[in-house]
């Protein structure tokens, strides 16, 4: 009988526990796909004394990475620790000791990917990372393998489950931002440091990885313009709803004239379109390839079992040998990947503005005048009768016709300097298709 493949699991948090559960509970099914039995040999965790909802088979659990890296019976390690350190040192220790690695850690790949992939190549090992982007959606395989015949023209997606969960709970139940963020943490959607979810860092790191797969270039994630959802509030979501839109944190990468335009920012998406209907911890990715046309992927992008699904698929790929072939034959995250030429993001689209103004005669004329001075034409305006005192400020909501985002930003800067303003304006792009 063929010997089983022994896997070491590093980290038994939300995802690690899910991976152990899946490997144990679906062992027969997984064996059929892998051609061999896959067993969890050991888990390495930070705190051995912590109570675990999922037991490690055989009870082999310890806190020293070398218990996995130096165990010759273990050939594959699932590195399911978040953040940069000790994850980076652990990955190096595993690769240098001959383990193939599967990981869900996108921050590690976005920050140190080329260095770690180089090391893996040097040691003849592979790193598989389907779970690092969009949880259970097989988007890494889709772009890297299934759509490999295409020149990808654009990627647009919702890549952070936590922020999407927050936005949809707020718009559907009127829930409070801080309460829903807490709930997202309890449900295991959020990063250990949830500010990375809500400030757009997580989605931007994922976009950098997808852009590498799609366009073959390496984009330092911190260079991608990024705005999170922290500046949003329930009123904004309600005004967007009144106009027939929802607000989503949208990641975009599109190619034109040899340059890439990339950004992560909240945007209005029309109710009824796939991005607007992406709710809760779901993620969505829309890709346009020159041969295949537009494709849409939708599925749970965060949470224990969807992410474990992707990790275990990668373990199977590694065991079968597919991960090694991909790794050997493609320049995946190679240190000499060309750097991306990032275009200035100056999209031509409609814009949604919320401006807090004092409720006095002539104010609307002043604001529309400033917009007009910058060549911006107004499509609609909402101002509800308010009970608050005129001087405390009332929200004026404006939808523009399509115009350059650079022009709107200049107009908003001028508006925010004017004496009728009571608070900083919000300006969001509108994705109409
Ligand atoms: N914190 C991430 C999210 C988990 O909310 O999408 C999956 O990467």
Tab-separated table of C-alpha atoms in Angstrom, residues 18-218:
chain	number	residue	atom	x	y	z
A	18	UNK	CA	-10.886	24.210	9.421
A	19	UNK	CA	-8.102	22.557	7.467
A	20	UNK	CA	-7.600	19.867	10.117
A	21	UNK	CA	-11.359	19.280	10.263
A	22	UNK	CA	-11.617	18.927	6.490
A	23	UNK	CA	-8.582	16.653	6.192
A	24	UNK	CA	-10.006	14.388	8.913
A	25	UNK	CA	-13.706	14.430	8.046
A	26	UNK	CA	-13.272	14.192	4.259
A	27	UNK	CA	-10.236	11.899	4.292
A	28	UNK	CA	-11.732	9.256	1.966
A	29	UNK	CA	-12.980	11.773	-0.536
A	30	UNK	CA	-9.656	13.651	-0.474
A	31	UNK	CA	-7.754	10.397	-0.957
A	32	UNK	CA	-9.682	9.759	-4.189
A	33	UNK	CA	-8.567	13.162	-5.550
A	34	UNK	CA	-4.996	12.974	-4.292
A	35	UNK	CA	-4.406	9.342	-5.176
A	36	UNK	CA	-2.955	8.885	-1.678
A	37	UNK	CA	-4.111	9.145	1.888
A	38	UNK	CA	-3.330	12.554	3.398
A	39	UNK	CA	-2.962	12.639	7.172
A	40	UNK	CA	-2.349	15.420	9.660
A	41	UNK	CA	0.852	14.399	11.397
A	42	UNK	CA	1.250	17.343	13.743
A	43	UNK	CA	0.178	20.898	14.478
A	44	UNK	CA	2.448	23.658	15.679
A	45	UNK	CA	0.757	26.500	17.542
A	46	UNK	CA	1.743	29.515	19.635
A	47	UNK	CA	-0.094	28.397	22.764
A	48	UNK	CA	-0.246	24.637	23.316
A	49	UNK	CA	-2.394	25.031	26.436
A	50	UNK	CA	-5.249	26.772	24.605
A	51	UNK	CA	-8.508	24.788	24.365
A	52	UNK	CA	-9.158	23.625	20.765
A	53	UNK	CA	-12.532	22.971	19.152
A	54	UNK	CA	-10.869	20.660	16.630
A	55	UNK	CA	-8.515	18.007	18.023
A	56	UNK	CA	-5.288	17.202	16.213
A	57	UNK	CA	-5.297	13.500	15.307
A	58	UNK	CA	-2.919	11.623	17.596
A	59	UNK	CA	-2.713	14.688	19.818
A	60	UNK	CA	0.640	15.767	18.348
A	61	UNK	CA	0.633	19.480	19.026
A	62	UNK	CA	3.625	21.555	20.033
A	63	UNK	CA	4.992	25.066	19.712
A	64	UNK	CA	8.319	24.668	17.900
A	65	UNK	CA	8.236	25.016	14.101
A	66	UNK	CA	11.196	22.609	13.946
A	67	UNK	CA	8.865	19.823	15.095
A	68	UNK	CA	7.458	20.065	11.586
A	69	UNK	CA	10.379	21.420	9.551
A	70	UNK	CA	12.845	18.832	10.899
A	71	UNK	CA	10.462	15.866	10.835
A	72	UNK	CA	11.485	13.859	7.751
A	73	UNK	CA	8.123	12.072	7.657
A	74	UNK	CA	6.333	15.369	6.903
A	75	UNK	CA	6.528	16.522	3.292
A	76	UNK	CA	3.910	19.281	3.127
A	77	UNK	CA	3.327	22.136	5.562
A	78	UNK	CA	0.207	24.293	5.683
A	79	UNK	CA	1.400	27.654	7.002
A	80	UNK	CA	-1.754	29.222	8.398
A	81	UNK	CA	-0.328	31.981	10.540
A	82	UNK	CA	-1.255	35.571	9.646
A	83	UNK	CA	0.970	38.667	9.601
A	84	UNK	CA	4.604	39.012	8.559
A	85	UNK	CA	6.534	37.659	11.524
A	86	UNK	CA	6.984	34.956	12.619
A	87	UNK	CA	5.238	33.778	9.418
A	88	UNK	CA	8.166	34.786	7.176
A	89	UNK	CA	10.808	33.083	9.345
A	90	UNK	CA	8.617	29.994	9.585
A	91	UNK	CA	8.207	29.836	5.809
A	92	UNK	CA	11.996	30.107	5.375
A	93	UNK	CA	12.599	27.381	7.963
A	94	UNK	CA	10.093	25.088	6.215
A	95	UNK	CA	11.497	25.668	2.706
A	96	UNK	CA	15.108	25.325	3.794
A	97	UNK	CA	14.225	21.993	5.348
A	98	UNK	CA	12.633	20.648	2.198
A	99	UNK	CA	8.924	21.125	2.852
A	100	UNK	CA	6.454	22.147	0.187
A	101	UNK	CA	4.335	24.937	1.606
A	102	UNK	CA	0.677	25.859	1.238
A	103	UNK	CA	-0.392	29.186	2.676
A	104	UNK	CA	-3.335	31.565	3.027
A	105	UNK	CA	-1.143	34.491	4.107
A	106	UNK	CA	-1.565	37.216	1.465
A	107	UNK	CA	0.226	39.879	3.487
A	108	UNK	CA	3.323	37.683	3.534
A	109	UNK	CA	3.151	37.069	-0.224
A	110	UNK	CA	2.405	40.697	-1.106
A	111	UNK	CA	5.287	41.870	1.066
A	112	UNK	CA	7.916	39.134	0.670
A	113	UNK	CA	6.594	36.967	-2.191
A	114	UNK	CA	9.515	37.248	-4.648
A	115	UNK	CA	12.119	36.553	-1.931
A	116	UNK	CA	10.235	33.495	-0.620
A	117	UNK	CA	9.438	32.109	-4.077
A	118	UNK	CA	13.105	32.470	-5.021
A	119	UNK	CA	14.063	30.503	-1.922
A	120	UNK	CA	11.499	27.810	-2.747
A	121	UNK	CA	12.940	27.493	-6.266
A	122	UNK	CA	16.453	27.259	-4.875
A	123	UNK	CA	15.388	24.337	-2.690
A	124	UNK	CA	13.239	22.698	-5.372
A	125	UNK	CA	10.077	23.241	-3.343
A	126	UNK	CA	6.703	24.812	-4.176
A	127	UNK	CA	4.483	27.396	-2.524
A	128	UNK	CA	0.744	27.212	-3.254
A	129	UNK	CA	-1.520	30.069	-2.261
A	130	UNK	CA	-5.056	29.698	-3.610
A	131	UNK	CA	-6.469	30.519	-0.169
A	132	UNK	CA	-4.623	33.843	-0.034
A	133	UNK	CA	-7.065	35.569	-2.386
A	134	UNK	CA	-10.865	35.540	-2.216
A	135	UNK	CA	-11.142	32.612	0.241
A	136	UNK	CA	-13.052	29.741	-1.335
A	137	UNK	CA	-13.204	31.189	-4.873
A	138	UNK	CA	-10.607	29.372	-7.012
A	139	UNK	CA	-9.431	32.621	-8.558
A	140	UNK	CA	-5.694	31.943	-8.451
A	141	UNK	CA	-6.160	28.748	-10.465
A	142	UNK	CA	-8.680	30.455	-12.741
A	143	UNK	CA	-6.338	33.296	-13.708
A	144	UNK	CA	-3.049	31.397	-13.482
A	145	UNK	CA	-4.170	28.242	-15.269
A	146	UNK	CA	-7.694	28.103	-16.667
A	147	UNK	CA	-7.576	31.529	-18.346
A	148	UNK	CA	-3.886	31.311	-19.256
A	149	UNK	CA	-4.643	31.608	-22.987
A	150	UNK	CA	-6.058	35.096	-22.460
A	151	UNK	CA	-4.523	38.514	-22.307
A	152	UNK	CA	-6.393	39.801	-19.300
A	153	UNK	CA	-7.765	43.276	-19.863
A	154	UNK	CA	-9.259	44.030	-16.490
A	155	UNK	CA	-10.044	42.683	-13.049
A	156	UNK	CA	-12.701	44.210	-10.860
A	157	UNK	CA	-13.715	42.693	-7.566
A	158	UNK	CA	-14.809	42.675	-3.986
A	159	UNK	CA	-11.841	41.066	-2.251
A	160	UNK	CA	-12.440	41.657	1.436
A	161	UNK	CA	-15.202	39.702	3.134
A	162	UNK	CA	-15.078	41.656	6.378
A	163	UNK	CA	-15.744	45.056	4.811
A	164	UNK	CA	-18.427	43.603	2.581
A	165	UNK	CA	-20.073	42.009	5.614
A	166	UNK	CA	-19.981	45.358	7.433
A	167	UNK	CA	-21.425	47.310	4.496
A	168	UNK	CA	-24.252	44.877	3.837
A	169	UNK	CA	-25.260	44.582	7.506
A	170	UNK	CA	-25.311	48.362	7.739
A	171	UNK	CA	-27.403	48.815	4.591
A	172	UNK	CA	-29.772	45.914	5.277
A	173	UNK	CA	-30.299	46.187	9.046
A	174	UNK	CA	-29.127	49.717	9.793
A	175	UNK	CA	-26.494	48.108	12.020
A	176	UNK	CA	-23.782	50.122	13.709
A	177	UNK	CA	-20.307	49.946	12.084
A	178	UNK	CA	-18.403	49.065	15.266
A	179	UNK	CA	-20.924	46.356	16.291
A	180	UNK	CA	-20.763	44.635	12.892
A	181	UNK	CA	-16.983	44.762	12.855
A	182	UNK	CA	-17.026	42.944	16.201
A	183	UNK	CA	-19.412	40.359	14.752
A	184	UNK	CA	-17.124	39.880	11.719
A	185	UNK	CA	-14.266	39.190	14.139
A	186	UNK	CA	-16.381	36.674	16.099
A	187	UNK	CA	-17.324	34.910	12.869
A	188	UNK	CA	-13.645	34.547	11.950
A	189	UNK	CA	-13.783	36.767	8.842
A	190	UNK	CA	-11.450	39.522	10.018
A	191	UNK	CA	-7.669	39.587	10.120
A	192	UNK	CA	-5.963	39.448	13.520
A	193	UNK	CA	-5.563	43.207	13.041
A	194	UNK	CA	-8.971	44.164	11.575
A	195	UNK	CA	-7.758	47.624	10.590
A	196	UNK	CA	-6.164	45.852	7.600
A	197	UNK	CA	-9.639	44.785	6.484
A	198	UNK	CA	-11.383	48.118	6.854
A	199	UNK	CA	-8.567	50.386	5.633
A	200	UNK	CA	-8.332	48.481	2.339
A	201	UNK	CA	-4.870	46.957	2.978
A	202	UNK	CA	-6.096	43.355	2.746
A	203	UNK	CA	-7.968	43.945	-0.532
A	204	UNK	CA	-4.976	45.843	-1.960
A	205	UNK	CA	-2.560	43.023	-1.131
A	206	UNK	CA	-4.910	40.560	-2.818
A	207	UNK	CA	-5.214	42.835	-5.851
A	208	UNK	CA	-1.405	42.996	-6.130
A	209	UNK	CA	-1.282	39.172	-6.193
A	210	UNK	CA	-4.069	38.922	-8.798
A	211	UNK	CA	-2.411	41.599	-10.928
A	212	UNK	CA	0.793	39.566	-10.892
A	213	UNK	CA	-1.054	36.460	-12.061
A	214	UNK	CA	-3.051	38.344	-14.687
A	215	UNK	CA	-0.505	40.797	-16.051
A	216	UNK	CA	2.842	39.154	-15.186
A	217	UNK	CA	4.161	42.239	-13.416
A	218	UNK	CA	5.054	42.770	-9.799
